[in-house]
Amino acid sequence: MQAGLSTKNAPSPKVVLPHYAYGAFSFLVAAVLFIFSANDLTITTLSPKILSLVHIMVLGWITMVIMGALYQLIPVVMEVKLYNEKLALASFILLALGTPLMVLSFWQSFIAINGLIMIGGTLVILSVILFGINALMSAKRSTVRSIQNRFIVTSIIWFFVAVYFGFSIIVHPQIQQYNTLQIHVSMAVVGWFMQLVVGVSSILMPMFFIAHQLNERHLHRAYWLINGGLILLNISLFFNFASYVNLLATLVILMGFSFFFRYNFEAYRKRLRKSLDVGMKHSVLAFSLLFISLISGLASAASGYLGMMWATKAQLVFGYSLIYGFFSALILGQMYKTLPFIVWLKLYQDKVGKFKTPLPADMHHAKVADAHYWTFLVGFFGGLVGILFSSYYVLVIAGIALFTTALLYAFNNFKILTHRQKLEPIIFPKRKL
Amino acid sequence: MSKINQLTEAEQEILEFIKTIPDPEVGVNIVDLGLIYEVDYETTKKQIYIAMTLSARGCPVGDTILQHVHTVVSNMYPEHEVQVDLVWEPLWTPALITEEGKATLNHSF
């Protein structure tokens, strides 16, 4: 048998699994914070509660799960072993400690400098540095020179710069006159999260759909447009260029994402696997919700032409639809496409062929997964309506639906993580010849 | 070497045993997915050779599928030397999935 397959390159489950557990817990806590932030979400984009909510969602939920999943996916995408598992574990511990400190500090003292934010921010930066070293060193060892690989490496570079800017804002608040907050957000959202998702999903989606012969030129175009547009946007923001330059840069970025859309839509159209499992249903939903982010992103970039109230709403909808819509739906779905396999490999790798083993798809509760698909839809669209119509009560109801989603998701996460099954040996029929 | 559509009766029996192995991701057996390219049974030398592929290069469970094939065939033919090779030529395409495989694929959820 051949060496070098991704199973042999896969990291120890001890490195990956805590990320999923922590992510599920953060999503649950975030839903509680969402309910308490309902009033703020009707009036503003920036308040202590909203800043806390954004950071537990972005760091504790999205970044945490993405980091864990990436440690598992690096061998798949780059066909190498992860550079160093101890670094990964250290990075997890730092992020797990730093995130609650930051969230607590924002909740209590907004952006004031205090011990909590300094310690929390430093821990998060250290975590990101260790993660970046690990991913970039793995990429250096890889001989795969694919466009997907390039997306991942570039996203990590943006991540470094985004975190650096974020921390600089806390330490030197006076630099905000250079639009550093907007630069921090655009780098984190477009440069890091979105670009990473483009890189990883352009491998995984066709693999799960079973779709072949896709036009990779779409991805190359997407790469140059997204990064070119983002550089232009940041220069324009930093030097305070006229607002039509920001709008132009945003249009270039959106054009880049539209090529990525085309690539995925082609995979969806050419898929051989017509019926979608719960993981892919969530993923298709995530990409559909991205349309809301694209439209509201464009509206946010043109906020200079909108009134104050609508500019605020556009920015809120943009952030909400990305964090609670696209990324959350994608993670909710892709958990079912990654976590069961990690646990399954850990438990059954040496048992296949000797015992009757369950399939990874049998390791979660199917009805619970279906239920949180619907509660998520209610929660997400409720939140959208609540923001658009500034309705406190609708936002509270949405928060309760999102909390239910988080609870059901955490249940299935726990069920998969603690999966145990008594195995019966396979009794083979007698050979005829 | 016996290509998958030119198997002897003994090789066909080996293929039937391999057919009990599902792809853990899609739940369809790996023969109907078109992953098995060759089965060669050398009766006198007591050797069994299997050439197979995977649906994607980075398949996260690829190694386990290969191991599964090796274990099942070795169990059935304990007195034989079993070799399972992973090949990338020709590259797998969905056209290799059998009609039964396509049907199962769309009724597995």
Coordinates of C-alpha atoms in Angstrom, one line a residue:
Chain A
M1 CA 0.0 0.0 0.0
Q2 CA 1.1 3.5 -0.7
A3 CA 2.4 6.0 1.9
G4 CA 1.7 9.7 1.8
L5 CA -2.1 9.5 1.9
S6 CA -3.9 12.1 4.0
T7 CA -4.9 9.5 6.6
K8 CA -1.3 8.9 7.3
N9 CA -0.6 12.6 7.3
A10 CA -3.6 13.4 9.5
P11 CA -2.8 15.0 12.9
S12 CA -3.7 13.4 16.2
P13 CA -7.4 13.8 17.0
K14 CA -6.3 15.4 20.3
V15 CA -5.2 18.4 18.4
V16 CA -8.3 18.9 16.3
L17 CA -11.2 17.8 18.5
P18 CA -10.9 20.4 21.3
H19 CA -11.4 23.2 18.6
Y20 CA -14.8 21.7 17.7
A21 CA -15.9 21.4 21.4
Y22 CA -14.8 24.9 22.2
G23 CA -16.5 26.3 19.1
A24 CA -19.8 24.7 19.9
F25 CA -19.7 26.1 23.4
S26 CA -18.8 29.6 22.2
F27 CA -21.7 29.5 19.7
L28 CA -24.0 28.7 22.6
V29 CA -22.6 31.5 24.8
A30 CA -22.9 33.9 21.8
A31 CA -26.6 33.1 21.4
V32 CA -27.1 34.2 25.1
L33 CA -25.1 37.4 24.4
F34 CA -27.2 38.0 21.2
I35 CA -30.4 38.0 23.3
F36 CA -28.8 40.5 25.7
S37 CA -27.5 42.6 22.8
A38 CA -31.0 42.8 21.1
N39 CA -31.6 46.4 22.1
D40 CA -28.2 47.6 20.8
L41 CA -28.7 45.8 17.5
T42 CA -31.7 48.0 16.8
I43 CA -29.7 51.2 16.9
T44 CA -26.0 50.9 16.3
T45 CA -23.1 48.9 14.8
L46 CA -20.7 49.5 17.7
S47 CA -21.4 49.1 21.4
P48 CA -19.7 47.2 24.2
K49 CA -22.3 44.4 23.8
I50 CA -22.0 44.2 20.0
L51 CA -18.2 44.2 20.2
S52 CA -18.3 41.3 22.7
L53 CA -20.8 39.4 20.6
V54 CA -18.7 39.9 17.4
H55 CA -15.5 38.7 19.0
I56 CA -17.0 35.6 20.6
M57 CA -18.5 34.7 17.3
V58 CA -15.4 35.6 15.2
L59 CA -12.7 34.2 17.6
G60 CA -14.5 31.7 19.8
W61 CA -16.7 30.1 17.2
I62 CA -15.6 30.8 13.6
T63 CA -11.8 31.1 14.0
M64 CA -11.7 28.3 16.5
V65 CA -13.5 25.8 14.3
I66 CA -11.7 27.0 11.2
M67 CA -8.3 26.5 12.8
G68 CA -9.2 23.0 14.0
A69 CA -10.6 22.0 10.7
L70 CA -7.6 23.5 8.9
Y71 CA -5.2 21.3 10.9
Q72 CA -7.2 18.3 9.6
L73 CA -7.5 19.7 6.0
I74 CA -3.9 20.8 5.5
P75 CA -2.9 17.1 4.8
V76 CA -5.9 16.9 2.4
V77 CA -5.2 20.1 0.5
M78 CA -1.4 20.2 0.7
E79 CA -0.6 16.5 0.9
V80 CA 1.8 16.9 3.8
K81 CA 1.8 16.3 7.5
L82 CA 1.0 19.3 9.7
Y83 CA 4.4 21.0 10.6
N84 CA 4.1 20.8 14.4
E85 CA 1.2 19.4 16.5
K86 CA 2.6 20.9 19.7
L87 CA 2.4 24.3 18.2
A88 CA -1.2 23.6 17.2
L89 CA -2.1 22.6 20.7
A90 CA -0.4 25.7 22.2
S91 CA -2.2 27.9 19.7
F92 CA -5.5 26.4 20.8
I93 CA -4.8 27.0 24.5
L94 CA -3.8 30.6 23.8
L95 CA -6.9 31.3 21.8
A96 CA -9.1 29.5 24.3
L97 CA -7.8 31.7 27.1
G98 CA -7.5 35.0 25.2
T99 CA -11.0 35.0 23.7
P100 CA -13.0 35.1 26.9
L101 CA -10.7 37.8 28.4
M102 CA -11.2 40.0 25.3
V103 CA -15.0 39.4 25.3
L104 CA -15.3 40.2 29.0
S105 CA -13.2 43.4 28.6
F106 CA -15.3 44.6 25.7
W107 CA -18.5 43.9 27.6
Q108 CA -17.3 45.7 30.7
S109 CA -15.2 48.6 29.4
F110 CA -15.8 48.8 25.6
I111 CA -12.4 49.7 24.0
A112 CA -10.7 51.1 27.1
I113 CA -7.3 49.8 27.8
N114 CA -7.2 47.5 30.8
G115 CA -5.4 44.4 32.0
L116 CA -8.0 42.0 30.5
I117 CA -7.8 43.4 27.0
M118 CA -4.0 43.6 27.1
I119 CA -3.6 40.0 28.3
G120 CA -6.4 38.6 26.1
G121 CA -5.2 40.5 23.0
T122 CA -1.6 39.3 23.6
L123 CA -2.8 35.7 24.0
V124 CA -4.8 35.9 20.8
I125 CA -2.0 37.4 18.8
L126 CA 0.4 34.7 20.1
S127 CA -2.1 32.1 19.1
V128 CA -2.4 33.5 15.6
I129 CA 1.4 33.7 15.2
L130 CA 1.7 30.0 16.2
F131 CA -1.1 29.0 13.9
G132 CA 0.4 31.1 11.0
I133 CA 3.9 29.5 11.5
N134 CA 2.3 26.0 11.5
A135 CA 0.2 26.5 8.4
L136 CA 2.9 28.4 6.4
M137 CA 5.7 25.9 7.3
S138 CA 3.3 23.1 6.3
A139 CA 2.7 24.9 3.0
K140 CA 6.4 25.4 2.5
R141 CA 6.9 21.6 2.7
S142 CA 4.2 20.9 0.2
T143 CA 4.9 20.3 -3.4
V144 CA 1.3 21.0 -4.4
R145 CA 1.2 24.4 -6.1
S146 CA -2.6 24.6 -6.6
I147 CA -4.7 27.8 -6.6
Q148 CA -6.4 26.5 -3.5
N149 CA -3.1 26.3 -1.7
R150 CA -2.3 29.9 -2.7
F151 CA -5.7 31.1 -1.3
I152 CA -4.9 29.5 2.0
V153 CA -1.4 30.9 2.3
T154 CA -2.5 34.4 1.3
S155 CA -5.4 34.3 3.8
I156 CA -3.0 33.5 6.6
I157 CA -0.8 36.5 5.7
W158 CA -3.9 38.8 5.8
F159 CA -4.8 37.2 9.1
F160 CA -1.5 38.3 10.6
V161 CA -1.9 41.9 9.4
A162 CA -5.5 42.1 10.5
V163 CA -4.7 41.0 14.1
Y164 CA -1.8 43.4 14.1
F165 CA -4.0 46.3 13.1
G166 CA -6.7 45.2 15.6
F167 CA -4.2 45.3 18.5
S168 CA -2.7 48.5 17.3
I169 CA -6.1 50.2 17.6
I170 CA -6.4 49.2 21.2
V171 CA -2.8 50.3 22.1
H172 CA -2.8 53.5 20.0
P173 CA -6.5 54.6 19.6
Q174 CA -5.3 57.8 17.9
I175 CA -4.6 55.8 14.7
Q176 CA -8.3 55.4 14.1
Q177 CA -8.2 58.7 12.1
Y178 CA -6.6 56.5 9.4
N179 CA -9.8 54.3 9.2
T180 CA -7.8 51.5 10.9
L181 CA -11.0 49.9 12.3
Q182 CA -12.5 49.5 8.8
I183 CA -9.1 48.3 7.6
H184 CA -8.9 45.7 10.4
V185 CA -12.5 44.5 9.6
S186 CA -12.0 44.3 5.9
M187 CA -8.7 42.4 6.2
A188 CA -10.2 40.0 8.8
V189 CA -13.4 39.4 6.9
V190 CA -12.3 39.4 3.3
G191 CA -8.6 38.7 3.5
W192 CA -8.7 36.0 6.1
F193 CA -12.1 34.4 6.6
M194 CA -13.5 34.7 3.1
Q195 CA -10.3 33.9 1.3
L196 CA -9.7 30.8 3.5
V197 CA -13.2 29.6 2.9
V198 CA -12.7 30.1 -0.9
G199 CA -9.5 28.0 -0.8
V200 CA -10.8 25.2 1.3
S201 CA -14.3 25.0 -0.1
S202 CA -13.2 24.9 -3.7
I203 CA -11.6 21.6 -2.8
L204 CA -14.2 20.2 -0.5
M205 CA -17.4 21.2 -2.2
P206 CA -16.6 19.4 -5.5
M207 CA -15.3 16.4 -3.5
F208 CA -18.5 16.1 -1.5
F209 CA -20.8 16.9 -4.5
I210 CA -18.8 14.4 -6.6
A211 CA -18.3 17.0 -9.4
H212 CA -15.4 16.9 -11.9
Q213 CA -14.0 18.9 -14.7
L214 CA -14.6 22.3 -13.3
N215 CA -13.2 25.5 -14.7
E216 CA -10.3 26.5 -12.4
R217 CA -9.8 29.7 -14.3
H218 CA -12.7 31.1 -12.3
L219 CA -10.7 30.6 -9.2
H220 CA -7.6 32.3 -10.6
R221 CA -9.7 35.3 -11.6
A222 CA -11.3 35.3 -8.1
Y223 CA -7.8 35.3 -6.5
W224 CA -6.5 38.4 -8.3
L225 CA -9.7 40.3 -8.1
I226 CA -10.3 39.7 -4.4
N227 CA -6.7 40.5 -3.4
G228 CA -6.3 43.4 -5.8
G229 CA -9.6 44.9 -4.7
L230 CA -8.7 44.4 -1.0
I231 CA -5.3 46.2 -1.4
L232 CA -7.0 49.0 -3.2
L233 CA -9.7 49.3 -0.5
N234 CA -7.1 49.4 2.3
I235 CA -5.0 52.0 0.6
S236 CA -8.1 54.1 -0.1
L237 CA -9.3 53.8 3.5
F238 CA -5.8 54.6 5.0
F239 CA -5.3 57.7 2.8
N240 CA -8.9 58.8 3.0
F241 CA -9.5 58.7 -0.8
A242 CA -12.8 59.8 -2.2
S243 CA -15.6 57.4 -1.3
Y244 CA -16.1 56.3 -4.9
V245 CA -12.7 54.7 -4.8
N246 CA -13.9 52.5 -1.8
L247 CA -17.0 51.7 -3.9
L248 CA -14.9 50.8 -6.9
A249 CA -12.6 48.6 -4.8
T250 CA -15.6 46.8 -3.2
L251 CA -17.0 46.2 -6.7
V252 CA -13.7 44.6 -7.7
I253 CA -13.8 42.3 -4.6
L254 CA -17.4 41.4 -5.3
M255 CA -16.5 40.6 -8.9
G256 CA -13.9 38.2 -7.5
F257 CA -16.4 36.5 -5.3
S258 CA -18.8 36.2 -8.2
F259 CA -16.2 34.1 -10.0
F260 CA -15.9 31.9 -6.9
F261 CA -19.7 31.6 -6.9
R262 CA -19.6 30.5 -10.6
Y263 CA -17.1 27.8 -9.7
N264 CA -19.3 26.5 -6.9
F265 CA -22.4 26.8 -8.8
E266 CA -20.8 24.7 -11.6
A267 CA -19.9 22.1 -9.0
Y268 CA -23.5 22.1 -7.7
R269 CA -24.9 21.8 -11.3
K270 CA -22.5 19.0 -12.4
R271 CA -22.9 17.1 -9.1
L272 CA -23.4 13.4 -9.4
R273 CA -24.8 13.2 -5.9
K274 CA -28.2 14.8 -6.4
S275 CA -29.6 14.3 -2.9
L276 CA -28.0 16.4 -0.3
D277 CA -27.2 15.3 3.2
V278 CA -27.7 17.6 6.2
G279 CA -24.1 18.9 5.9
M280 CA -24.4 19.8 2.3
K281 CA -27.9 21.3 2.8
H282 CA -26.4 23.7 5.3
S283 CA -23.5 24.5 3.0
V284 CA -25.8 25.3 0.0
L285 CA -27.8 27.5 2.4
A286 CA -24.6 29.3 3.4
F287 CA -23.7 30.1 -0.1
S288 CA -27.2 31.3 -0.8
L289 CA -27.0 33.6 2.3
L290 CA -23.8 35.0 0.9
F291 CA -25.9 36.9 -1.6
I292 CA -27.3 39.0 1.3
S293 CA -23.7 39.8 2.4
L294 CA -22.7 40.8 -1.2
I295 CA -25.7 43.2 -1.6
S296 CA -25.4 44.7 1.9
G297 CA -21.6 44.9 1.5
L298 CA -22.1 47.0 -1.6
A299 CA -24.6 49.1 0.2
S300 CA -22.1 49.6 3.1
A301 CA -19.4 50.7 0.7
A302 CA -21.9 53.2 -0.7
S303 CA -23.0 54.3 2.8
G304 CA -21.8 57.8 2.0
Y305 CA -24.7 58.1 -0.4
L306 CA -27.2 56.7 2.1
G307 CA -28.7 58.4 5.1
M308 CA -27.3 57.8 8.5
M309 CA -30.0 55.3 9.5
W310 CA -29.8 53.2 6.4
A311 CA -26.0 53.3 6.4
T312 CA -26.1 51.8 9.9
K313 CA -28.6 49.2 8.9
A314 CA -26.5 48.2 5.8
Q315 CA -23.4 47.8 7.9
L316 CA -25.3 45.8 10.5
V317 CA -26.9 43.5 7.9
F318 CA -23.5 43.0 6.2
G319 CA -21.8 42.0 9.4
Y320 CA -24.7 39.9 10.6
S321 CA -25.3 38.1 7.3
L322 CA -21.6 37.2 7.1
I323 CA -21.0 36.1 10.7
Y324 CA -24.5 34.6 11.6
G325 CA -25.4 33.7 8.0
F326 CA -22.7 32.6 5.7
F327 CA -19.9 31.5 8.2
S328 CA -22.3 30.0 10.8
A329 CA -24.3 28.0 8.3
L330 CA -21.1 26.8 6.6
I331 CA -19.6 25.6 10.0
L332 CA -22.9 24.1 11.1
G333 CA -22.9 22.0 7.9
Q334 CA -19.2 21.3 7.4
M335 CA -19.0 20.0 11.0
Y336 CA -21.1 17.0 9.8
K337 CA -18.6 16.5 6.9
T338 CA -15.4 16.6 9.0
L339 CA -15.9 15.8 12.7
P340 CA -17.5 12.4 12.3
F341 CA -14.6 11.4 10.0
I342 CA -12.0 12.4 12.5
V343 CA -13.7 10.5 15.3
W344 CA -14.5 7.6 12.9
L345 CA -10.8 7.3 11.9
K346 CA -9.7 7.4 15.5
L347 CA -12.0 4.7 16.6
Y348 CA -12.3 2.4 13.6
Q349 CA -9.2 2.8 11.4
D350 CA -7.8 -0.5 12.7
K351 CA -11.2 -2.3 12.9
V352 CA -12.4 -2.0 9.3
G353 CA -12.6 -5.4 7.5
K354 CA -12.6 -7.2 10.9
F355 CA -15.7 -5.8 12.6
K356 CA -19.0 -4.3 11.4
T357 CA -18.3 -0.6 11.8
P358 CA -20.9 2.2 11.5
L359 CA -20.5 4.8 8.8
P360 CA -19.5 8.4 9.9
A361 CA -22.9 9.6 8.7
D362 CA -24.5 7.3 11.4
M363 CA -22.7 8.9 14.3
H364 CA -25.0 11.9 14.8
H365 CA -28.7 12.2 15.6
A366 CA -30.3 12.9 12.1
K367 CA -33.5 14.4 13.5
V368 CA -31.6 16.8 15.7
A369 CA -29.5 17.9 12.8
D370 CA -32.6 18.5 10.6
A371 CA -34.2 20.4 13.5
H372 CA -31.4 22.8 13.9
Y373 CA -31.4 23.5 10.2
W374 CA -34.9 24.9 10.6
T375 CA -34.3 26.7 13.9
F376 CA -31.3 28.3 12.3
L377 CA -33.4 29.5 9.4
V378 CA -36.0 31.0 11.8
G379 CA -33.2 32.6 13.9
F380 CA -31.2 34.0 11.0
F381 CA -34.2 35.5 9.1
G382 CA -35.7 36.7 12.4
G383 CA -32.5 38.5 13.2
L384 CA -32.4 40.0 9.7
V385 CA -36.0 41.3 10.0
G386 CA -35.3 42.6 13.6
I387 CA -32.3 44.6 12.4
L388 CA -34.1 46.0 9.3
F389 CA -37.2 47.0 11.2
S390 CA -35.3 47.8 14.5
S391 CA -37.6 45.5 16.4
Y392 CA -36.3 44.5 19.8
Y393 CA -38.9 41.7 20.3
V394 CA -38.2 40.1 16.9
L395 CA -34.5 40.1 17.7
V396 CA -35.1 38.4 21.1
I397 CA -37.2 35.7 19.4
A398 CA -34.4 35.3 16.8
G399 CA -31.9 35.0 19.7
I400 CA -34.0 32.3 21.3
A401 CA -34.1 30.4 17.9
L402 CA -30.4 30.8 17.5
F403 CA -29.9 29.6 21.1
T404 CA -32.0 26.5 20.3
T405 CA -29.9 26.0 17.2
A406 CA -26.7 26.2 19.2
L407 CA -28.1 23.8 21.8
L408 CA -29.1 21.2 19.2
Y409 CA -25.8 21.6 17.4
A410 CA -23.8 21.2 20.7
F411 CA -25.8 18.0 21.4
N412 CA -24.8 16.4 18.1
N413 CA -21.2 17.6 18.5
F414 CA -21.1 16.0 21.9
K415 CA -22.8 12.8 20.5
I416 CA -20.1 12.5 17.9
L417 CA -17.2 13.4 20.2
T418 CA -18.3 10.7 22.7
H419 CA -19.4 8.1 20.2
R420 CA -18.9 4.6 21.3
Q421 CA -20.4 1.4 19.8
K422 CA -19.9 -2.2 20.6
L423 CA -18.6 -3.9 17.5
E424 CA -19.5 -7.4 16.2
P425 CA -17.0 -9.3 14.2
I426 CA -17.7 -9.8 10.5
I427 CA -18.6 -13.3 9.5
F428 CA -17.5 -13.8 5.9
P429 CA -19.3 -16.3 3.6
K430 CA -17.4 -19.4 2.5
R431 CA -15.4 -19.2 -0.7
K432 CA -16.7 -21.1 -3.6
L433 CA -13.4 -21.4 -5.5
Chain B
M1 CA -3.3 -8.4 -15.3
S2 CA -7.0 -8.7 -15.4
K3 CA -8.9 -5.5 -16.0
I4 CA -12.2 -5.1 -14.2
N5 CA -14.3 -6.1 -17.2
Q6 CA -12.2 -9.2 -18.1
L7 CA -12.1 -11.1 -14.8
T8 CA -11.9 -14.9 -14.5
E9 CA -14.5 -16.6 -12.3
A10 CA -12.1 -16.7 -9.3
E11 CA -11.3 -13.0 -9.7
Q12 CA -14.9 -12.2 -10.0
E13 CA -15.4 -13.9 -6.6
I14 CA -12.7 -11.7 -5.1
L15 CA -14.5 -8.7 -6.5
E16 CA -17.7 -9.7 -4.9
F17 CA -15.9 -9.8 -1.5
I18 CA -14.5 -6.3 -2.2
K19 CA -18.1 -5.2 -3.0
T20 CA -18.9 -5.5 0.7
I21 CA -16.6 -2.5 1.4
P22 CA -18.4 0.9 1.4
D23 CA -16.8 4.3 0.8
P24 CA -17.3 5.8 4.3
E25 CA -18.2 9.2 2.9
V26 CA -20.9 8.3 0.4
G27 CA -22.0 4.9 1.6
V28 CA -21.7 3.2 -1.8
N29 CA -19.5 0.2 -2.2
I30 CA -16.2 0.9 -3.8
V31 CA -16.7 -1.5 -6.7
D32 CA -19.8 0.3 -7.9
L33 CA -18.0 3.6 -7.3
G34 CA -15.5 2.4 -10.0
L35 CA -12.5 2.6 -7.7
I36 CA -11.3 -1.0 -8.5
Y37 CA -9.3 -1.1 -11.7
E38 CA -7.7 -4.6 -11.7
V39 CA -7.9 -7.9 -9.8
D40 CA -5.3 -10.4 -10.6
Y41 CA -5.3 -13.9 -9.1
E42 CA -2.2 -16.0 -9.6
T43 CA -3.4 -19.4 -8.5
T44 CA -0.1 -21.3 -8.7
K45 CA 1.9 -18.6 -7.0
K46 CA -0.9 -17.9 -4.5
Q47 CA -0.8 -14.2 -5.1
I48 CA -3.6 -11.7 -5.4
Y49 CA -2.9 -8.3 -6.8
I50 CA -5.5 -5.4 -6.7
A51 CA -5.0 -2.0 -8.4
M52 CA -7.4 0.6 -7.2
T53 CA -7.8 4.4 -7.1
L54 CA -9.6 7.1 -5.1
S55 CA -12.2 9.6 -6.2
A56 CA -9.9 12.5 -5.1
R57 CA -6.2 12.8 -4.4
G58 CA -6.7 14.2 -0.9
C59 CA -9.4 11.8 0.1
P60 CA -9.2 11.9 3.9
V61 CA -10.2 8.2 4.3
G62 CA -8.2 6.9 1.4
D63 CA -5.7 5.0 3.4
T64 CA -8.4 3.3 5.5
I65 CA -10.2 2.2 2.3
L66 CA -7.0 0.6 1.0
Q67 CA -6.4 -1.1 4.3
H68 CA -10.0 -2.3 4.4
V69 CA -9.6 -4.0 1.0
H70 CA -6.3 -5.6 2.1
T71 CA -7.9 -6.9 5.4
V72 CA -11.0 -8.3 3.7
V73 CA -9.1 -10.1 0.9
S74 CA -6.5 -11.4 3.3
N75 CA -9.2 -12.8 5.6
M76 CA -10.8 -14.6 2.7
Y77 CA -7.6 -15.9 1.2
P78 CA -5.3 -16.4 4.3
E79 CA -2.9 -18.7 2.4
H80 CA -2.3 -16.0 -0.3
E81 CA 0.0 -13.0 -0.5
V82 CA -2.2 -10.0 -1.1
Q83 CA -1.0 -6.7 -2.6
V84 CA -3.2 -3.6 -2.9
D85 CA -1.8 -0.8 -5.0
L86 CA -3.1 2.8 -5.2
V87 CA -2.9 4.1 -8.8
W88 CA -3.7 7.5 -10.3
E89 CA -3.7 6.4 -13.9
P90 CA -6.2 6.5 -15.4
L91 CA -7.6 9.3 -13.2
W92 CA -11.0 8.4 -11.7
T93 CA -14.0 10.2 -13.2
P94 CA -17.7 10.0 -12.3
A95 CA -18.2 8.1 -15.6
L96 CA -16.7 5.0 -13.8
I97 CA -19.6 4.8 -11.4
T98 CA -21.9 1.9 -12.3
E99 CA -25.7 2.3 -12.7
E100 CA -26.2 0.6 -9.4
G101 CA -23.7 3.0 -7.8
K102 CA -25.5 6.0 -9.2
A103 CA -28.9 4.7 -7.9
T104 CA -27.5 4.0 -4.4
L105 CA -25.7 7.4 -4.4
N106 CA -29.0 9.2 -4.8
H107 CA -30.9 7.2 -2.3
S108 CA -28.4 7.1 0.5
F109 CA -29.9 10.1 2.4

